[in-house]
């Protein structure tokens, strides 16, 4: 295409680029600010000297965060619910999405409507809490896994993925004598790796970030997942904190700002590390899933 | 006929068995709580349960509308949602259109990578970052204001900024991510349309108005209807992490209020009534918006 770019067009493209760079800066400068403070001495932070570069470089904030044993425990709880929760999510979602993708299933429309209805008319909080309580799940990690086993949205995405798999393939597998379970696990799921990876990431990020469910269902401090622990450390150190912890007393005695910022960095790095590797993959899967059907 | 259907069900019984755990999940964790909403018509007592508690009809709902608290929280919920729809909904469309104009692939990819990033951070982390950058003594926003001779502002310490902070932090987190679906729709537009428009003498603005936006319209309407359906469901987490005793009056919404009054103060029936109110309003808005959209633009969810 040899379309001559007019002067107005060039000016537009340049302005467009400038605005986009500004937007990117708005997205990234807060991180740089937090990073700079996490490496700065408390004196420098308190005097308001730290913007985007560390002042009086120190690693004290990090060594302090890593010394606090309870944050490691919370990391452990969160890793557990992320790994097992995500696996459970994927199996549960696939095992409902697969039958719903098959035209042979009578009552498919009714079941789909049932799922859709829960997206529009969500169950109120207290009755949900009462169900979890009556099942005896309060104060267990299972309360963070079972009640969120299937996301209706992800179910629809996975179903439309399954529907793209040629019917002939399933038919011929059945001719070969495979049962439905083996068709699902040996034919359909291996063909759906992009969808599984994408939804797996959605579910994993959900579990990693889980906050509200933990606030509702977990009272036992030793089972606090990372986000609840972070909330204590970052947002309001004197609201629900355990006043006997080392963290709490040091927070009161010294400037907490640098420690808070180091905590934010420590909790953010795992997510940011996996992000670039998976970005292209999940965007591809996300688009396929959302645009078909 | 029925026996034929039964035979068909029997033939594919394995499919039903596979579906069973998933169906059980929806019944146990979605439909039983929806049925459990009947406690909104009771004076629910933890020890007597649903079967033993006294029925009080619409008393909880009457109580709801009489509370000045309720009206304040309704106002907060409506305003925050309204701002979020006006600003939070349009920003990704504009950003996607702008990104679509970038022809340098490397620059485009770098910008995209940066703007998607905040989506993966939890609200707790985001509140930590925002509280940090907005801090009156140590935050970069006030450093910046000080450069221009403006006194430091304690943004989270008073009522006047809390709604802006809630909506703004949400936009910071989600705008980039929400562009994905629009960029996908934009990538699907046939380039020949633009070439033909060029030959007909249409400039870029006319092309945007006549080709790009109409192509995006179904996607825009679909996402808009979904958001309208969740109008009062703003989400507990993104508000709770910013609330403190100084900004609560303007910041509290239904979701945070239901948690506080319901779970922490055990007002089970009353807050369930609020939950039902929320869902019913959402349903009415969705059906209404869907109807209007189908009549005017021809797009609808169902």
XYZ file of C-alpha atoms in Angstrom:
595
model
C 0.000 0.000 0.000
C 1.544 3.237 -1.081
C -0.835 5.637 0.556
C 0.868 8.985 1.031
C 0.789 10.016 4.651
C -0.484 13.561 4.928
C 1.090 16.032 7.322
C -2.014 15.974 9.513
C -1.804 12.217 9.658
C 1.810 12.344 10.762
C 0.986 14.882 13.436
C -1.828 12.660 14.619
C 0.404 9.593 14.793
C 2.991 11.508 16.793
C 0.416 12.861 19.257
C -1.107 9.411 19.546
C 2.274 7.962 20.431
C 2.946 10.660 23.012
C -0.399 10.023 24.713
C 0.179 6.259 24.708
C 3.615 6.726 26.251
C 2.027 8.933 28.927
C -0.553 6.226 29.642
C 2.227 3.644 29.919
C 4.084 5.915 32.337
C 0.970 6.222 34.497
C 0.840 2.429 34.604
C 4.489 1.908 35.424
C 5.622 4.896 37.515
C 3.778 3.764 40.657
C 5.754 0.495 40.493
C 9.029 2.358 40.146
C 8.095 4.577 43.068
C 7.290 1.558 45.240
C 10.489 -0.175 44.135
C 12.587 2.918 44.908
C 11.100 3.270 48.389
C 11.588 -0.404 49.142
C 15.362 0.084 48.697
C 15.566 3.374 50.607
C 16.311 4.120 54.232
C 13.386 5.075 56.419
C 14.945 8.476 57.115
C 15.074 9.360 53.449
C 11.489 8.207 52.890
C 10.170 10.176 55.849
C 11.791 13.354 54.592
C 9.986 12.870 51.310
C 13.200 12.519 49.320
C 12.343 9.315 47.463
C 10.528 9.480 44.152
C 11.876 7.200 41.429
C 15.391 6.347 42.600
C 16.469 4.774 45.883
C 17.962 7.216 48.389
C 20.476 5.901 50.934
C 20.281 2.441 49.394
C 19.577 -0.341 51.880
C 18.312 -3.921 51.937
C 17.022 -3.643 55.511
C 13.386 -3.470 54.447
C 13.684 -6.773 52.596
C 15.616 -8.555 55.300
C 12.922 -7.459 57.700
C 10.108 -8.831 55.544
C 11.910 -12.127 55.028
C 12.531 -12.506 58.752
C 8.835 -12.484 59.511
C 7.905 -16.145 59.648
C 4.172 -15.679 59.287
C 4.465 -14.260 55.771
C 6.197 -17.460 54.651
C 3.429 -19.493 56.140
C 0.888 -17.390 54.259
C 2.871 -17.889 51.070
C 2.620 -21.623 51.718
C -1.148 -21.519 52.208
C -1.565 -19.476 49.044
C 0.674 -21.754 46.993
C -1.335 -24.735 48.200
C -4.709 -23.266 47.284
C -3.330 -21.967 43.981
C -1.963 -25.338 42.877
C -4.728 -27.610 44.144
C -7.480 -25.073 43.602
C -6.504 -24.521 39.980
C -6.254 -28.240 39.252
C -9.626 -28.778 40.855
C -11.102 -25.834 38.911
C -9.870 -27.198 35.599
C -11.128 -30.720 36.196
C -14.505 -29.516 37.476
C -14.946 -27.003 34.664
C -13.910 -29.445 31.935
C -16.116 -32.208 33.244
C -19.176 -30.002 32.999
C -18.138 -28.117 29.858
C -17.570 -31.319 27.895
C -21.061 -32.821 28.213
C -22.539 -29.373 27.606
C -20.603 -29.135 24.344
C -22.162 -32.351 23.038
C -25.347 -32.211 21.022
C -26.360 -35.669 22.259
C -26.970 -34.339 25.751
C -30.699 -33.859 26.245
C -31.573 -30.946 28.501
C -28.437 -29.111 27.396
C -30.316 -25.849 26.909
C -31.871 -26.095 30.356
C -28.503 -26.723 32.022
C -26.901 -23.864 30.114
C -29.675 -21.577 31.243
C -29.175 -22.703 34.831
C -25.521 -21.724 34.611
C -26.239 -18.439 32.843
C -28.840 -17.546 35.448
C -26.242 -17.698 38.222
C -24.182 -15.136 36.317
C -27.063 -12.688 36.287
C -28.720 -13.467 39.590
C -25.961 -14.184 42.054
C -26.618 -15.864 45.359
C -26.695 -13.453 48.312
C -23.735 -13.432 50.655
C -25.232 -14.641 53.908
C -27.004 -17.733 52.507
C -23.755 -18.682 50.741
C -21.892 -18.273 54.001
C -24.471 -20.454 55.761
C -24.016 -23.240 53.192
C -20.256 -23.208 53.667
C -20.750 -23.175 57.420
C -23.213 -26.068 57.356
C -20.831 -28.118 55.234
C -18.255 -27.694 57.996
C -15.811 -25.946 55.687
C -15.228 -22.828 57.805
C -11.606 -22.409 58.810
C -10.349 -24.968 56.304
C -8.469 -24.418 53.052
C -11.309 -26.259 51.300
C -13.521 -23.224 51.904
C -11.198 -21.428 49.479
C -11.379 -24.223 46.899
C -14.847 -25.819 46.756
C -17.183 -22.786 46.702
C -15.370 -21.396 43.641
C -14.914 -24.696 41.785
C -16.438 -23.479 38.512
C -16.634 -19.983 37.117
C -19.651 -19.743 34.834
C -17.782 -17.460 32.465
C -14.835 -19.844 32.169
C -17.250 -22.720 31.685
C -18.719 -21.001 28.630
C -15.255 -20.263 27.257
C -14.192 -23.882 27.641
C -17.422 -25.168 26.155
C -17.012 -23.097 23.018
C -13.470 -24.432 22.742
C -14.716 -28.001 22.962
C -17.348 -27.297 20.341
C -14.657 -26.496 17.792
C -13.304 -30.008 18.042
C -14.591 -31.935 15.003
C -17.488 -34.231 15.818
C -16.026 -36.850 13.465
C -13.015 -37.197 15.731
C -15.209 -37.985 18.708
C -17.395 -40.306 16.634
C -14.432 -42.272 15.357
C -12.923 -42.519 18.839
C -16.171 -44.029 20.005
C -16.116 -46.458 17.079
C -12.692 -47.476 18.321
C -14.328 -48.359 21.600
C -13.270 -45.444 23.785
C -15.622 -44.519 26.622
C -16.688 -40.920 27.232
C -14.229 -40.404 30.076
C -11.321 -41.579 27.943
C -12.499 -39.458 25.027
C -12.524 -36.453 27.352
C -9.116 -37.116 28.880
C -7.253 -38.620 25.912
C -8.737 -36.815 22.927
C -10.517 -33.622 23.931
C -8.279 -32.304 26.703
C -4.963 -32.761 24.850
C -6.490 -30.855 21.936
C -7.565 -28.079 24.289
C -4.194 -27.246 25.780
C -4.416 -23.539 24.849
C -7.821 -23.249 26.505
C -6.706 -25.163 29.576
C -3.580 -23.034 29.905
C -5.544 -19.811 29.532
C -8.266 -20.714 31.985
C -5.673 -22.246 34.278
C -3.954 -18.872 34.466
C -7.238 -17.096 35.148
C -8.038 -19.519 37.933
C -4.493 -19.432 39.330
C -4.432 -15.637 39.469
C -7.842 -15.747 41.130
C -6.558 -18.083 43.839
C -3.324 -16.179 44.264
C -5.310 -12.963 44.784
C -8.108 -14.477 46.841
C -9.117 -12.101 49.586
C -12.827 -11.800 50.232
C -13.522 -15.517 50.600
C -10.628 -15.823 53.010
C -11.915 -12.861 54.991
C -15.298 -14.567 55.282
C -14.318 -18.181 55.773
C -10.939 -18.165 57.543
C -10.476 -16.935 61.093
C -7.580 -19.135 62.076
C -4.441 -16.977 61.764
C -2.276 -19.945 60.823
C -4.439 -20.453 57.722
C -4.357 -16.842 56.524
C -3.575 -16.751 52.828
C -1.123 -14.216 51.493
C -3.582 -11.440 50.653
C -5.075 -11.307 54.145
C -1.589 -11.241 55.591
C -0.647 -8.486 53.158
C -3.694 -6.496 54.036
C -2.568 -6.581 57.648
C 0.970 -5.593 56.773
C 0.328 -2.985 54.117
C -3.015 -1.359 54.599
C -3.831 -1.211 58.278
C -1.200 -2.477 60.593
C -3.259 -1.783 63.691
C -6.658 -3.005 62.630
C -6.617 -6.758 62.867
C -2.927 -7.317 63.434
C -1.604 -9.704 65.938
C -0.065 -7.312 68.475
C 2.392 -9.931 69.705
C 4.160 -10.357 66.360
C 7.612 -8.929 65.759
C 6.376 -7.342 62.639
C 3.820 -5.307 64.499
C 6.203 -3.956 67.134
C 8.849 -3.009 64.594
C 6.254 -1.357 62.415
C 5.310 0.825 65.354
C 8.840 1.650 66.399
C 10.357 2.458 63.015
C 9.066 3.998 59.834
C 6.915 1.333 58.231
C 6.786 2.857 54.764
C 9.873 1.155 53.312
C 8.880 -2.178 54.849
C 5.400 -1.929 53.370
C 6.831 -1.182 49.968
C 9.240 -4.120 50.236
C 6.267 -6.325 51.166
C 4.401 -5.157 48.064
C 7.392 -5.993 45.871
C 7.858 -9.421 47.452
C 4.199 -10.279 46.855
C 4.146 -8.885 43.323
C 7.281 -10.462 41.907
C 5.897 -14.028 41.560
C 2.991 -12.765 39.434
C 5.197 -10.516 37.316
C 7.687 -13.319 36.741
C 5.196 -15.631 35.076
C 3.438 -12.819 33.262
C 5.710 -12.208 30.223
C 6.019 -15.914 29.454
C 2.321 -16.492 29.396
C 1.062 -13.231 28.044
C 0.967 -14.137 24.376
C -0.453 -17.513 25.126
C -3.367 -16.409 27.239
C -4.283 -13.510 25.014
C -4.544 -15.880 22.078
C -6.668 -18.288 24.086
C -8.792 -15.527 25.526
C -9.634 -14.167 22.086
C -10.445 -17.531 20.612
C -12.643 -18.367 23.536
C -14.520 -15.120 23.609
C -15.081 -14.502 19.937
C -16.297 -17.854 18.726
C -19.794 -19.168 19.306
C -41.428 -40.371 22.079
C -40.496 -40.350 25.741
C -39.185 -43.873 25.569
C -37.035 -42.833 22.627
C -35.701 -39.944 24.675
C -35.072 -42.255 27.583
C -33.196 -44.610 25.302
C -31.103 -41.686 24.103
C -30.326 -40.635 27.668
C -29.426 -44.229 28.514
C -27.171 -44.501 25.495
C -25.212 -41.454 26.633
C -25.443 -42.098 30.351
C -21.676 -41.633 30.693
C -22.055 -38.007 29.588
C -24.610 -37.357 32.330
C -22.396 -39.005 34.911
C -19.483 -36.807 33.904
C -21.692 -33.740 34.171
C -23.027 -34.720 37.581
C -20.295 -33.240 39.844
C -20.498 -29.920 37.995
C -24.277 -29.839 38.289
C -23.966 -30.692 41.979
C -21.598 -27.755 42.375
C -24.115 -25.308 40.905
C -26.916 -26.713 43.022
C -24.980 -26.682 46.295
C -23.088 -23.415 46.001
C -25.421 -21.388 43.789
C -29.006 -22.618 43.894
C -29.254 -23.615 47.559
C -28.019 -20.137 48.577
C -30.512 -18.568 46.163
C -33.256 -20.588 47.841
C -31.729 -19.709 51.192
C -32.611 -16.120 50.375
C -35.954 -16.829 52.024
C -34.314 -15.777 55.283
C -34.876 -12.238 54.031
C -38.551 -12.828 54.807
C -37.771 -14.161 58.268
C -36.280 -12.963 61.478
C -33.500 -15.465 61.053
C -32.037 -16.968 64.167
C -28.783 -18.919 63.886
C -29.872 -21.504 66.417
C -33.307 -22.158 64.970
C -32.244 -22.205 61.319
C -34.475 -21.617 58.316
C -37.165 -24.060 59.456
C -37.417 -22.699 62.991
C -37.124 -18.944 62.470
C -40.187 -16.713 62.532
C -41.662 -15.420 59.269
C -41.983 -11.651 59.153
C -43.070 -10.994 55.570
C -41.660 -7.825 54.093
C -40.573 -6.295 57.375
C -36.863 -6.485 56.526
C -37.473 -4.665 53.249
C -39.533 -1.968 54.968
C -36.786 -1.554 57.507
C -34.288 -1.259 54.678
C -36.020 1.671 52.999
C -36.558 3.462 56.292
C -32.902 3.450 57.266
C -31.070 6.696 56.471
C -27.947 4.514 56.315
C -29.476 2.517 53.501
C -30.169 5.594 51.419
C -26.636 6.888 51.911
C -25.168 3.564 50.842
C -27.555 3.297 47.900
C -26.381 6.739 46.782
C -22.706 5.742 47.115
C -23.278 2.514 45.217
C -25.142 4.269 42.413
C -22.622 7.097 42.075
C -19.541 4.863 42.128
C -21.098 2.529 39.571
C -22.165 5.433 37.402
C -18.665 6.961 37.385
C -17.230 3.551 36.696
C -19.489 3.073 33.677
C -18.913 6.555 32.275
C -15.113 6.560 32.677
C -14.142 2.940 33.173
C -16.208 1.701 30.261
C -15.185 4.247 27.643
C -11.453 4.349 28.448
C -10.582 0.913 27.013
C -12.454 1.662 23.780
C -10.456 4.844 23.292
C -7.201 3.130 24.273
C -7.874 0.256 21.855
C -8.555 2.697 19.004
C -5.317 4.513 19.796
C -3.281 1.315 20.040
C -4.771 0.188 16.762
C -3.220 3.199 15.032
C 0.299 2.281 16.119
C 2.053 0.754 13.131
C 5.393 -0.017 14.788
C 4.862 -3.542 16.065
C 7.606 -3.427 18.674
C 6.319 -0.197 20.220
C 2.796 -1.577 20.169
C 3.836 -4.752 21.935
C 5.804 -2.912 24.619
C 2.917 -0.544 25.344
C 0.461 -3.434 25.489
C 2.653 -5.411 27.858
C 2.834 -2.435 30.199
C -0.844 -1.540 30.159
C -2.057 -5.132 30.724
C 0.216 -5.641 33.704
C -1.769 -4.123 36.598
C -4.646 -6.515 35.867
C -2.801 -9.340 37.596
C -2.239 -7.526 40.868
C -4.599 -8.135 43.740
C -6.697 -5.313 45.117
C -4.720 -5.485 48.338
C -1.496 -4.817 46.440
C -3.184 -2.091 44.422
C -4.453 -0.385 47.550
C -0.938 -0.647 49.004
C 0.495 1.032 45.921
C -2.189 3.735 45.844
C -1.995 4.451 49.562
C 1.766 4.686 49.064
C 1.762 7.066 46.102
C -1.027 9.180 47.628
C 0.590 9.443 51.054
C 0.701 13.068 52.243
C 4.315 12.902 53.401
C 6.051 10.209 51.364
C 3.975 9.706 48.215
C 4.984 10.762 44.717
C 1.668 12.466 43.917
C 2.117 14.961 46.724
C 5.815 15.393 45.857
C 4.603 16.391 42.433
C 1.968 18.786 43.811
C 4.583 20.336 46.107
C 6.749 21.119 43.081
C 3.988 23.433 41.932
C 3.622 24.983 45.360
C 0.462 23.066 46.234
C 0.201 21.834 49.812
C 0.108 18.120 50.416
C -3.337 16.561 50.400
C -4.287 13.579 52.545
C -6.281 11.901 49.788
C -7.425 8.879 51.762
C -8.094 10.807 54.944
C -11.292 12.495 53.922
C -14.551 11.825 52.157
C -14.072 14.017 49.121
C -11.614 11.846 47.172
C -12.648 8.302 47.997
C -14.983 7.750 45.029
C -12.395 9.135 42.627
C -9.754 6.861 44.145
C -11.988 3.783 43.880
C -12.923 4.453 40.265
C -9.422 5.627 39.327
C -7.659 2.604 40.801
C -10.121 0.349 38.992
C -9.337 2.085 35.720
C -5.621 1.806 36.405
C -5.997 -1.917 36.909
C -8.440 -2.830 34.151
C -8.241 -0.366 31.256
C -5.337 -2.084 29.511
C -6.754 -5.535 30.040
C -10.193 -4.569 28.716
C -8.656 -3.394 25.449
C -7.842 -7.003 24.507
C -11.322 -7.864 23.374
C -11.684 -4.625 21.383
C -8.281 -5.108 19.753
C -9.382 -8.581 18.713
C -12.525 -7.155 17.131
C -10.464 -4.445 15.416
C -8.036 -7.026 14.041
C -10.985 -8.761 12.387
C -11.968 -5.785 10.224
C -11.368 -6.365 6.542
C -8.642 -3.895 5.373
C -10.361 -3.620 2.000
C -13.093 -1.598 3.670
C -10.542 1.083 4.524
C -8.979 0.957 1.054
C -12.385 1.419 -0.538
C -13.150 4.288 1.838
C -9.804 5.882 0.957
C -10.625 5.737 -2.745
C -14.005 7.293 -2.011
C -12.169 10.139 -0.313
C -13.084 9.446 3.297
C -10.539 10.772 5.792
C -9.415 8.898 8.897
C -12.079 10.421 11.143
C -14.818 9.508 8.726
C -13.365 6.010 8.452
C -13.326 5.673 12.234
C -16.916 6.821 12.516
C -18.280 4.882 9.557
C -16.241 1.672 9.623
C -14.385 1.119 12.886
C -17.012 2.098 15.435
C -19.903 0.301 13.712
C -17.770 -2.863 13.610
C -17.009 -2.542 17.309
C -20.636 -1.854 18.184
C -21.738 -5.462 18.855
C -18.765 -5.996 21.183
C -19.338 -2.677 22.927
C -23.035 -3.409 23.424
C -22.385 -6.921 24.709
C -19.889 -5.725 27.312
C -22.104 -2.783 28.203
C -25.115 -5.016 28.819
C -23.033 -7.344 30.974
C -21.851 -4.416 33.039
C -25.366 -3.032 33.387
C -26.503 -6.448 34.620
C -23.967 -6.206 37.422
C -24.774 -2.583 38.107
C -25.055 -2.808 41.875
C -22.457 -5.585 42.151
C -19.454 -3.374 42.285
C -17.400 -5.884 44.200
C -16.364 -5.993 47.826
C -12.610 -6.147 47.471
C -11.841 -3.116 45.377
C -13.752 -0.859 47.771
C -12.975 -2.502 51.091
C -9.219 -2.126 50.659
C -9.529 1.673 50.519
C -12.068 2.249 53.278
C -11.088 3.732 56.618
C -13.063 5.549 59.320
C -12.376 8.908 57.662
C -13.716 8.165 54.211
C -16.396 5.609 54.995
C -19.357 8.009 54.666
C -18.854 8.473 50.930
C -17.083 5.207 50.199
C -19.238 2.495 51.690
C -21.236 0.490 49.137
C -23.719 -2.379 49.404
C -21.078 -5.089 49.165
C -18.993 -3.735 52.026
C -22.072 -2.886 54.076
C -23.521 -6.386 53.673
C -20.268 -7.871 54.923
C -20.041 -5.540 57.916
C -23.671 -5.534 59.003
C -24.353 -9.099 57.945
C -21.351 -11.161 58.901
C -19.730 -9.033 61.568
C -22.934 -7.870 63.264
C -25.015 -10.962 62.487
C -27.908 -9.109 60.826
C -28.471 -12.074 58.530
C -32.038 -11.430 57.399
C -31.704 -7.701 56.915
C -28.552 -7.917 54.774
C -29.976 -10.789 52.741
C -32.917 -8.497 51.955
C -30.390 -5.950 50.659
C -28.739 -8.698 48.611
C -32.070 -9.585 47.004
C -32.780 -5.938 46.322
C -29.402 -5.669 44.610
C -29.946 -8.740 42.439
C -33.494 -7.771 41.450
C -32.443 -4.247 40.466
C -29.599 -5.762 38.431
C -31.960 -8.151 36.688
C -34.443 -5.370 35.855
C -31.650 -3.148 34.515
C -30.285 -5.964 32.393
C -33.642 -6.902 30.899
C -34.481 -3.232 30.313
C -31.130 -2.374 28.738
C -31.271 -5.500 26.617
C -34.724 -4.498 25.364
C -33.659 -0.935 24.540
C -30.500 -2.182 22.864
C -32.376 -4.687 20.707
C -34.868 -2.037 19.585
C -32.289 0.638 18.839
C -29.077 -1.100 17.742
C -30.285 -4.612 17.018
C -27.722 -6.077 19.448
C -28.825 -8.089 22.443
C -27.526 -10.699 24.823
C -30.425 -13.056 24.205
